[in-house]
PDB file of C-alpha atoms in Angstrom:
ATOM      1  CA  MET E   1      18.952  -6.242   8.242  1.00  0.00           C
ATOM      2  CA  THR E   2      18.739  -7.628  11.378  1.00  0.00           C
ATOM      3  CA  GLU E   3      15.496  -8.081  11.790  1.00  0.00           C
ATOM      4  CA  ARG E   4      12.631  -5.475  14.431  1.00  0.00           C
ATOM      5  CA  ASP E   5      11.167  -8.809  16.230  1.00  0.00           C
ATOM      6  CA  GLU E   6       9.617 -11.956  14.978  1.00  0.00           C
ATOM      7  CA  ILE E   7       6.372  -9.878  13.616  1.00  0.00           C
ATOM      8  CA  ALA E   8       9.118  -8.327  10.247  1.00  0.00           C
ATOM      9  CA  ALA E   9      10.234 -12.022  10.116  1.00  0.00           C
ATOM     10  CA  ALA E  10       7.374 -13.602   9.759  1.00  0.00           C
ATOM     11  CA  ASN E  11       5.585 -11.066   7.609  1.00  0.00           C
ATOM     12  CA  ARG E  12       9.139 -10.535   5.008  1.00  0.00           C
ATOM     13  CA  ALA E  13       8.783 -14.807   5.109  1.00  0.00           C
ATOM     14  CA  HIS E  14       5.777 -15.114   3.498  1.00  0.00           C
ATOM     15  CA  TRP E  15       6.604 -11.765   0.818  1.00  0.00           C
ATOM     16  CA  GLU E  16       9.637 -13.801  -0.317  1.00  0.00           C
ATOM     17  CA  ARG E  17       7.593 -16.844  -0.820  1.00  0.00           C
ATOM     18  CA  GLU E  18       5.087 -14.390  -2.770  1.00  0.00           C
ATOM     19  CA  VAL E  19       7.344 -13.532  -5.183  1.00  0.00           C
ATOM     20  CA  LYS E  20       9.109 -16.692  -5.897  1.00  0.00           C
ATOM     21  CA  ARG E  21       5.968 -17.931  -6.707  1.00  0.00           C
ATOM     22  CA  LYS E  22       4.402 -14.365  -8.617  1.00  0.00           C
ATOM     23  CA  GLN E  23       1.484 -13.445  -6.342  1.00  0.00           C
ATOM     24  CA  SER E  24      -0.307 -10.152  -8.018  1.00  0.00           C
ATOM     25  CA  PHE E  25       1.534  -7.752  -5.621  1.00  0.00           C
ATOM     26  CA  THR E  26       5.378  -9.146  -6.552  1.00  0.00           C
ATOM     27  CA  VAL E  27       5.546  -9.075 -10.421  1.00  0.00           C
ATOM     28  CA  PRO E  28       6.585  -5.684 -12.047  1.00  0.00           C
ATOM     29  CA  TRP E  29       4.749  -3.818 -14.201  1.00  0.00           C
ATOM     30  CA  LEU E  30       6.458  -4.061 -17.654  1.00  0.00           C
ATOM     31  CA  ASP E  31       4.066  -2.506 -19.915  1.00  0.00           C
ATOM     32  CA  LEU E  32       2.852   0.831 -18.698  1.00  0.00           C
ATOM     33  CA  ASN E  33       2.383   4.097 -20.905  1.00  0.00           C
ATOM     34  CA  VAL E  34       2.950   7.973 -20.054  1.00  0.00           C
ATOM     35  CA  GLU E  35       0.202   8.986 -22.218  1.00  0.00           C
ATOM     36  CA  THR E  36      -1.969   5.840 -20.466  1.00  0.00           C
ATOM     37  CA  ILE E  37      -1.355   6.946 -17.220  1.00  0.00           C
ATOM     38  CA  GLN E  38      -2.057  10.664 -17.975  1.00  0.00           C
ATOM     39  CA  ARG E  39      -5.033  10.157 -19.702  1.00  0.00           C
ATOM     40  CA  TYR E  40      -6.282   8.536 -16.405  1.00  0.00           C
ATOM     41  CA  ILE E  41      -4.680  11.312 -13.808  1.00  0.00           C
ATOM     42  CA  ALA E  42      -7.069  13.195 -16.649  1.00  0.00           C
ATOM     43  CA  GLY E  43     -10.441  10.967 -15.731  1.00  0.00           C
ATOM     44  CA  GLN E  44     -10.166  10.604 -19.786  1.00  0.00           C
ATOM     45  CA  LEU E  45      -9.556   6.961 -19.354  1.00  0.00           C
ATOM     46  CA  GLU E  46     -12.303   4.207 -19.350  1.00  0.00           C
ATOM     47  CA  PRO E  47     -12.586   2.165 -18.373  1.00  0.00           C
ATOM     48  CA  VAL E  48      -9.716   1.950 -16.321  1.00  0.00           C
ATOM     49  CA  PRO E  49      -7.222  -0.831 -16.458  1.00  0.00           C
ATOM     50  CA  SER E  50      -7.299  -3.249 -13.745  1.00  0.00           C
ATOM     51  CA  ASP E  51      -3.390  -2.566 -12.648  1.00  0.00           C
ATOM     52  CA  LEU E  52      -3.796   1.705 -12.748  1.00  0.00           C
ATOM     53  CA  PHE E  53      -7.538   0.740 -10.726  1.00  0.00           C
ATOM     54  CA  VAL E  54      -5.867   0.500  -7.702  1.00  0.00           C
ATOM     55  CA  ILE E  55      -3.240   3.213  -8.072  1.00  0.00           C
ATOM     56  CA  TYR E  56      -5.277   6.391  -6.552  1.00  0.00           C
ATOM     57  CA  PRO E  57      -6.561   8.909  -6.017  1.00  0.00           C
ATOM     58  CA  THR E  58      -4.999  10.314  -8.599  1.00  0.00           C
ATOM     59  CA  SER E  59      -3.841  13.815  -7.265  1.00  0.00           C
ATOM     60  CA  ILE E  60      -1.299  11.945  -5.779  1.00  0.00           C
ATOM     61  CA  LEU E  61      -0.346  11.499  -8.976  1.00  0.00           C
ATOM     62  CA  LYS E  62      -0.311  15.574 -10.875  1.00  0.00           C
ATOM     63  CA  ASP E  63       3.558  17.346 -11.127  1.00  0.00           C
ATOM     64  CA  VAL E  64       5.426  14.242  -9.006  1.00  0.00           C
ATOM     65  CA  ALA E  65       7.887  15.181 -11.827  1.00  0.00           C
ATOM     66  CA  GLY E  66      11.125  16.342 -10.576  1.00  0.00           C
ATOM     67  CA  LYS E  67       9.791  15.431  -7.250  1.00  0.00           C
ATOM     68  CA  ASP E  68      11.282  12.766  -4.185  1.00  0.00           C
ATOM     69  CA  VAL E  69       8.835  10.531  -3.169  1.00  0.00           C
ATOM     70  CA  LEU E  70       9.507   7.571  -1.271  1.00  0.00           C
ATOM     71  CA  CYS E  71       7.582   4.692  -2.198  1.00  0.00           C
ATOM     72  CA  LEU E  72       6.965   3.090   0.851  1.00  0.00           C
ATOM     73  CA  ALA E  73       6.778  -1.003   1.802  1.00  0.00           C
ATOM     74  CA  ALA E  74       5.058  -0.972  -1.914  1.00  0.00           C
ATOM     75  CA  GLY E  75       7.679  -2.833  -4.070  1.00  0.00           C
ATOM     76  CA  GLY E  76       7.512  -4.728  -7.129  1.00  0.00           C
ATOM     77  CA  GLY E  77       7.539  -2.532  -9.604  1.00  0.00           C
ATOM     78  CA  GLN E  78       4.410  -1.128  -9.637  1.00  0.00           C
ATOM     79  CA  GLN E  79       3.874   1.927  -7.498  1.00  0.00           C
ATOM     80  CA  THR E  80       7.211   2.617  -8.334  1.00  0.00           C
ATOM     81  CA  ALA E  81       6.726   2.393 -12.258  1.00  0.00           C
ATOM     82  CA  VAL E  82       4.547   4.122 -13.024  1.00  0.00           C
ATOM     83  CA  LEU E  83       5.912   7.613 -10.656  1.00  0.00           C
ATOM     84  CA  GLY E  84       9.664   6.532 -12.210  1.00  0.00           C
ATOM     85  CA  LEU E  85       7.670   7.405 -15.377  1.00  0.00           C
ATOM     86  CA  LEU E  86       5.529  10.487 -14.368  1.00  0.00           C
ATOM     87  CA  GLY E  87       9.392  11.570 -13.581  1.00  0.00           C
ATOM     88  CA  ALA E  88       9.815  11.237 -10.021  1.00  0.00           C
ATOM     89  CA  ARG E  89      12.944  11.005  -7.702  1.00  0.00           C
ATOM     90  CA  VAL E  90      11.818   7.221  -6.520  1.00  0.00           C
ATOM     91  CA  THR E  91      13.630   5.722  -3.242  1.00  0.00           C
ATOM     92  CA  SER E  92      11.499   2.041  -2.272  1.00  0.00           C
ATOM     93  CA  VAL E  93      11.617   0.540   1.037  1.00  0.00           C
ATOM     94  CA  ASP E  94      10.778  -2.271   1.303  1.00  0.00           C
ATOM     95  CA  ILE E  95      11.125  -5.516   3.970  1.00  0.00           C
ATOM     96  CA  THR E  96      10.982  -8.256   1.067  1.00  0.00           C
ATOM     97  CA  ALA E  97      14.451  -7.938  -1.093  1.00  0.00           C
ATOM     98  CA  GLY E  98      12.407  -9.751  -3.630  1.00  0.00           C
ATOM     99  CA  GLN E  99       9.824  -6.020  -4.015  1.00  0.00           C
ATOM    100  CA  LEU E 100      13.115  -4.463  -4.330  1.00  0.00           C
ATOM    101  CA  GLU E 101      14.751  -6.266  -7.175  1.00  0.00           C
ATOM    102  CA  GLY E 102      10.561  -5.676  -8.774  1.00  0.00           C
ATOM    103  CA  ASP E 103      11.531  -2.326  -8.198  1.00  0.00           C
ATOM    104  CA  ARG E 104      14.663  -2.742  -9.569  1.00  0.00           C
ATOM    105  CA  THR E 105      13.837  -4.569 -12.985  1.00  0.00           C
ATOM    106  CA  ALA E 106      11.125  -1.926 -14.275  1.00  0.00           C
ATOM    107  CA  ALA E 107      13.342   0.664 -13.652  1.00  0.00           C
ATOM    108  CA  ALA E 108      15.992  -1.456 -15.656  1.00  0.00           C
ATOM    109  CA  HIS E 109      12.801  -1.811 -17.261  1.00  0.00           C
ATOM    110  CA  TYR E 110      12.026   1.459 -18.682  1.00  0.00           C
ATOM    111  CA  GLY E 111      14.844   3.432 -18.166  1.00  0.00           C
ATOM    112  CA  TYR E 112      14.970   5.014 -14.710  1.00  0.00           C
ATOM    113  CA  GLU E 113      16.513   5.830 -11.914  1.00  0.00           C
ATOM    114  CA  ILE E 114      15.883   3.931  -8.722  1.00  0.00           C
ATOM    115  CA  ASN E 115      17.249   3.867  -4.788  1.00  0.00           C
ATOM    116  CA  THR E 116      16.501   0.531  -3.115  1.00  0.00           C
ATOM    117  CA  GLN E 117      16.514   0.358   1.004  1.00  0.00           C
ATOM    118  CA  ARG E 118      15.843  -2.939   2.865  1.00  0.00           C
ATOM    119  CA  ALA E 119      13.580  -1.733   6.042  1.00  0.00           C
ATOM    120  CA  ASP E 120      11.255  -1.991   8.279  1.00  0.00           C
ATOM    121  CA  MET E 121       8.381   0.420   7.877  1.00  0.00           C
ATOM    122  CA  ARG E 122       8.337   1.369  12.054  1.00  0.00           C
ATOM    123  CA  ASP E 123      12.036   2.232  11.278  1.00  0.00           C
ATOM    124  CA  LEU E 124      13.045   5.239   8.740  1.00  0.00           C
ATOM    125  CA  SER E 125      16.156   5.501  10.536  1.00  0.00           C
ATOM    126  CA  SER E 126      18.662   5.319   6.908  1.00  0.00           C
ATOM    127  CA  LEU E 127      16.740   8.332   5.832  1.00  0.00           C
ATOM    128  CA  ALA E 128      16.649  11.952   6.026  1.00  0.00           C
ATOM    129  CA  ALA E 129      14.595  14.257   7.443  1.00  0.00           C
ATOM    130  CA  ASP E 130      12.697  16.225   5.619  1.00  0.00           C
ATOM    131  CA  SER E 131      13.220  15.232   1.968  1.00  0.00           C
ATOM    132  CA  PHE E 132      10.167  14.132   0.425  1.00  0.00           C
ATOM    133  CA  ASP E 133       7.862  15.522  -1.159  1.00  0.00           C
ATOM    134  CA  LEU E 134       5.940  12.405  -0.620  1.00  0.00           C
ATOM    135  CA  VAL E 135       5.006   9.246   0.544  1.00  0.00           C
ATOM    136  CA  TYR E 136       3.020   7.262  -1.276  1.00  0.00           C
ATOM    137  CA  GLN E 137       2.555   4.162   0.603  1.00  0.00           C
ATOM    138  CA  GLY E 138       0.736   0.863  -0.142  1.00  0.00           C
ATOM    139  CA  PRO E 139      -2.288  -1.456   1.181  1.00  0.00           C
ATOM    140  CA  SER E 140       0.478  -2.807   3.196  1.00  0.00           C
ATOM    141  CA  MET E 141      -0.657  -1.402   7.913  1.00  0.00           C
ATOM    142  CA  SER E 142      -1.783  -4.234   8.460  1.00  0.00           C
ATOM    143  CA  TRP E 143       1.011  -5.861   8.945  1.00  0.00           C
ATOM    144  CA  VAL E 144       2.402  -3.417  11.859  1.00  0.00           C
ATOM    145  CA  PRO E 145       0.925  -3.159  14.816  1.00  0.00           C
ATOM    146  CA  ASP E 146       0.629  -0.183  15.948  1.00  0.00           C
ATOM    147  CA  VAL E 147       0.225   2.740  12.391  1.00  0.00           C
ATOM    148  CA  CYS E 148       1.683   5.410  14.882  1.00  0.00           C
ATOM    149  CA  GLU E 149       5.568   4.449  14.969  1.00  0.00           C
ATOM    150  CA  VAL E 150       4.900   4.648  10.956  1.00  0.00           C
ATOM    151  CA  TYR E 151       2.777   7.921  10.818  1.00  0.00           C
ATOM    152  CA  ALA E 152       6.203   9.031  13.450  1.00  0.00           C
ATOM    153  CA  GLU E 153       8.980   8.140  10.808  1.00  0.00           C
ATOM    154  CA  VAL E 154       6.583   9.775   7.751  1.00  0.00           C
ATOM    155  CA  ALA E 155       5.965  12.886   9.637  1.00  0.00           C
ATOM    156  CA  ARG E 156       9.970  12.865  10.531  1.00  0.00           C
ATOM    157  CA  ILE E 157      11.185  12.655   6.522  1.00  0.00           C
ATOM    158  CA  LEU E 158       8.626  14.136   5.153  1.00  0.00           C
ATOM    159  CA  ARG E 159       9.245  18.145   3.301  1.00  0.00           C
ATOM    160  CA  PRO E 160       7.252  20.676   5.320  1.00  0.00           C
ATOM    161  CA  GLY E 161       3.498  21.082   2.791  1.00  0.00           C
ATOM    162  CA  GLY E 162       5.012  17.001   2.320  1.00  0.00           C
ATOM    163  CA  ARG E 163       1.573  14.065   1.525  1.00  0.00           C
ATOM    164  CA  TYR E 164       1.575  11.097   2.499  1.00  0.00           C
ATOM    165  CA  ARG E 165      -0.510   8.655   1.330  1.00  0.00           C
ATOM    166  CA  VAL E 166      -1.731   5.737   2.695  1.00  0.00           C
ATOM    167  CA  ASP E 167      -4.912   2.953   2.274  1.00  0.00           C
ATOM    168  CA  PHE E 168      -6.269   0.857   5.070  1.00  0.00           C
ATOM    169  CA  GLU E 169      -8.985  -1.978   4.878  1.00  0.00           C
ATOM    170  CA  ASN E 170     -12.519  -0.784   6.394  1.00  0.00           C
ATOM    171  CA  PRO E 171     -12.102  -2.203  11.018  1.00  0.00           C
ATOM    172  CA  ALA E 172     -15.085  -3.024  10.487  1.00  0.00           C
ATOM    173  CA  ASN E 173     -15.185  -6.531   7.841  1.00  0.00           C
ATOM    174  CA  HIS E 174     -11.652  -6.541   8.148  1.00  0.00           C
ATOM    175  CA  PHE E 175     -11.341 -10.789   8.207  1.00  0.00           C
ATOM    176  CA  ILE E 176     -14.176 -11.449   6.167  1.00  0.00           C
ATOM    177  CA  GLU E 177     -13.872 -14.794   4.483  1.00  0.00           C
ATOM    178  CA  TRP E 178     -15.817 -17.119   1.232  1.00  0.00           C
ATOM    179  CA  ASP E 179     -17.780 -19.726   3.475  1.00  0.00           C
ATOM    180  CA  GLY E 180     -18.818 -21.307   0.307  1.00  0.00           C
ATOM    181  CA  GLU E 181     -22.355 -19.777   0.587  1.00  0.00           C
ATOM    182  CA  ALA E 182     -21.271 -15.498   2.067  1.00  0.00           C
ATOM    183  CA  TYR E 183     -18.858 -13.221   2.810  1.00  0.00           C
ATOM    184  CA  ARG E 184     -18.534 -13.333   6.409  1.00  0.00           C
ATOM    185  CA  ILE E 185     -16.565 -11.757   9.339  1.00  0.00           C
ATOM    186  CA  THR E 186     -14.752 -14.363  10.807  1.00  0.00           C
ATOM    187  CA  GLN E 187     -14.115 -12.604  14.127  1.00  0.00           C
ATOM    188  CA  PRO E 188     -15.192 -10.207  16.382  1.00  0.00           C
ATOM    189  CA  TYR E 189     -14.564  -6.142  16.461  1.00  0.00           C
ATOM    190  CA  SER E 190     -13.109  -6.768  19.593  1.00  0.00           C
ATOM    191  CA  GLU E 191      -9.997  -8.613  18.756  1.00  0.00           C
ATOM    192  CA  ARG E 192      -7.063  -7.180  16.826  1.00  0.00           C
ATOM    193  CA  LEU E 193      -5.288  -9.417  15.234  1.00  0.00           C
ATOM    194  CA  LEU E 194      -4.952 -12.732  12.921  1.00  0.00           C
ATOM    195  CA  TYR E 195      -2.977 -14.934  12.661  1.00  0.00           C
ATOM    196  CA  PRO E 196      -3.988 -17.060   9.231  1.00  0.00           C
ATOM    197  CA  GLU E 197      -2.218 -20.189   7.610  1.00  0.00           C
ATOM    198  CA  ASN E 198      -0.292 -18.672   5.399  1.00  0.00           C
ATOM    199  CA  GLY E 199       1.749 -17.275   8.870  1.00  0.00           C
ATOM    200  CA  LEU E 200       1.407 -13.504   8.760  1.00  0.00           C
ATOM    201  CA  TYR E 201       0.831 -10.839  10.913  1.00  0.00           C
ATOM    202  CA  ASP E 202      -2.778  -9.381  10.198  1.00  0.00           C
ATOM    203  CA  TYR E 203      -3.740  -6.340  12.397  1.00  0.00           C
ATOM    204  CA  ARG E 204      -7.031  -4.591  12.256  1.00  0.00           C
ATOM    205  CA  HIS E 205      -6.916  -0.586  13.351  1.00  0.00           C
ATOM    206  CA  TYR E 206      -9.638   1.461  14.273  1.00  0.00           C
ATOM    207  CA  MET E 207     -10.300   4.318  12.862  1.00  0.00           C
ATOM    208  CA  GLY E 208      -9.930   6.318  15.920  1.00  0.00           C
ATOM    209  CA  ASP E 209      -6.306   5.120  15.448  1.00  0.00           C
ATOM    210  CA  ILE E 210      -6.078   6.138  11.718  1.00  0.00           C
ATOM    211  CA  PHE E 211      -7.059   9.847  11.950  1.00  0.00           C
ATOM    212  CA  ASN E 212      -6.536  10.852  15.504  1.00  0.00           C
ATOM    213  CA  GLY E 213      -2.669   9.243  14.548  1.00  0.00           C
ATOM    214  CA  LEU E 214      -2.192  12.195  12.097  1.00  0.00           C
ATOM    215  CA  ILE E 215      -3.682  14.468  13.459  1.00  0.00           C
ATOM    216  CA  ASP E 216      -1.011  13.761  16.738  1.00  0.00           C
ATOM    217  CA  GLU E 217       2.034  13.893  14.145  1.00  0.00           C
ATOM    218  CA  GLY E 218       1.102  16.972  12.840  1.00  0.00           C
ATOM    219  CA  LEU E 219      -0.454  15.879   9.986  1.00  0.00           C
ATOM    220  CA  SER E 220      -3.668  17.173   8.545  1.00  0.00           C
ATOM    221  CA  LEU E 221      -6.534  15.264   6.466  1.00  0.00           C
ATOM    222  CA  GLN E 222      -6.000  16.660   2.637  1.00  0.00           C
ATOM    223  CA  GLU E 223      -8.444  13.889   0.773  1.00  0.00           C
ATOM    224  CA  LEU E 224      -9.925  10.798   1.651  1.00  0.00           C
ATOM    225  CA  GLU E 225     -11.418   8.530  -1.160  1.00  0.00           C
ATOM    226  CA  GLU E 226     -12.614   5.045  -0.960  1.00  0.00           C
ATOM    227  CA  ARG E 227     -11.905   2.417  -2.980  1.00  0.00           C
ATOM    228  CA  PRO E 228     -11.896  -1.470  -3.106  1.00  0.00           C
ATOM    229  CA  TYR E 229      -8.143  -3.578  -3.803  1.00  0.00           C
ATOM    230  CA  ALA E 230      -8.860  -4.685  -6.923  1.00  0.00           C
ATOM    231  CA  LYS E 231     -11.378  -3.634 -10.185  1.00  0.00           C
ATOM    232  CA  PRO E 232     -14.498  -5.357  -8.793  1.00  0.00           C
ATOM    233  CA  ASP E 233     -15.880  -8.520 -12.050  1.00  0.00           C
ATOM    234  CA  PRO E 234     -19.777  -9.876 -10.332  1.00  0.00           C
ATOM    235  CA  ASP E 235     -18.934 -12.494 -12.764  1.00  0.00           C
ATOM    236  CA  ALA E 236     -15.131 -13.883 -11.185  1.00  0.00           C
ATOM    237  CA  THR E 237     -14.999 -16.600  -8.610  1.00  0.00           C
ATOM    238  CA  PRO E 238     -16.572 -16.645  -5.498  1.00  0.00           C
ATOM    239  CA  GLY E 239     -14.962 -15.725  -2.534  1.00  0.00           C
ATOM    240  CA  SER E 240     -11.707 -14.697  -5.871  1.00  0.00           C
ATOM    241  CA  TRP E 241      -9.779 -11.840  -4.827  1.00  0.00           C
ATOM    242  CA  ASP E 242     -11.813  -9.280  -7.875  1.00  0.00           C
ATOM    243  CA  HIS E 243     -14.785 -11.456  -6.356  1.00  0.00           C
ATOM    244  CA  LEU E 244     -14.433  -9.224  -2.936  1.00  0.00           C
ATOM    245  CA  ALA E 245     -13.855  -6.359  -4.357  1.00  0.00           C
ATOM    246  CA  CYS E 246     -18.164  -5.948  -5.249  1.00  0.00           C
ATOM    247  CA  TYR E 247     -18.480  -6.077  -1.453  1.00  0.00           C
ATOM    248  CA  TYR E 248     -15.484  -4.381   0.228  1.00  0.00           C
ATOM    249  CA  VAL E 249     -14.229  -1.274   0.217  1.00  0.00           C
ATOM    250  CA  GLY E 250     -10.838   0.291   1.550  1.00  0.00           C
ATOM    251  CA  PHE E 251      -9.914   3.944   1.188  1.00  0.00           C
ATOM    252  CA  ALA E 252      -7.409   5.571   0.635  1.00  0.00           C
ATOM    253  CA  ILE E 253      -6.050   9.463   2.638  1.00  0.00           C
ATOM    254  CA  VAL E 254      -3.846  12.043   1.298  1.00  0.00           C
ATOM    255  CA  ALA E 255      -3.040  14.427   4.299  1.00  0.00           C
ATOM    256  CA  ALA E 256      -0.016  16.637   4.004  1.00  0.00           C
ATOM    257  CA  LYS E 257       2.515  17.702   7.233  1.00  0.00           C
ATOM    258  CA  HIS E 258       1.712  21.541   8.222  1.00  0.00           C
ATOM    259  CA  ALA E 259       4.425  24.099   6.561  1.00  0.00           C
TER     260      ALA E 259
END
């Protein structure tokens, strides 16, 4: 695969490094079971484990058995494992080879089939039109500058009536850091791009782009749920992912392609 541009090259290199150091989003979930997942979907699981907590809203997990599901930029053997165990026919598209290897590891562990393809989420030309009942996108949209490029690809490959689940950071406090005493927003709202030390291209997306872009592609809003990217823990070390989750909330959108 030839990288589309310097954005894709930098972000792919970053996530390949994260796979090697076993960052949390890159480690396959190999201790799942269907009964626990079904109890979570039914609202009967308390407390909710940290892994399932980030798979939401639960409505998108219902009735996926036998459906064609694309996990988009959600490699690593996590979301794909949940959907595979529920009986979905899963395809995973990710820009990172190591993340796709995690998907294959989980599939082999649990015994379901999976199709993996390395591609940029902005170019899904390798996938046929009207071929998926559900597209599940993990927390990855901030790595691309224009949400509409992704939306257009998703709208093309979704079947009429198919659903698209995508999540976002809240643009008002997208660039937030712990300064030793409190969390602070590090850049003005007018600035869309952050160049962190790890080499990622990290983009802020405004509400108008997020929602109007879906409408422009013929997708209609079905559901919205707010939730942090980790299970909040007020006793965690300040500045850690779990501690930040007490103060910072994102949201997931479920949209449907017009039938």
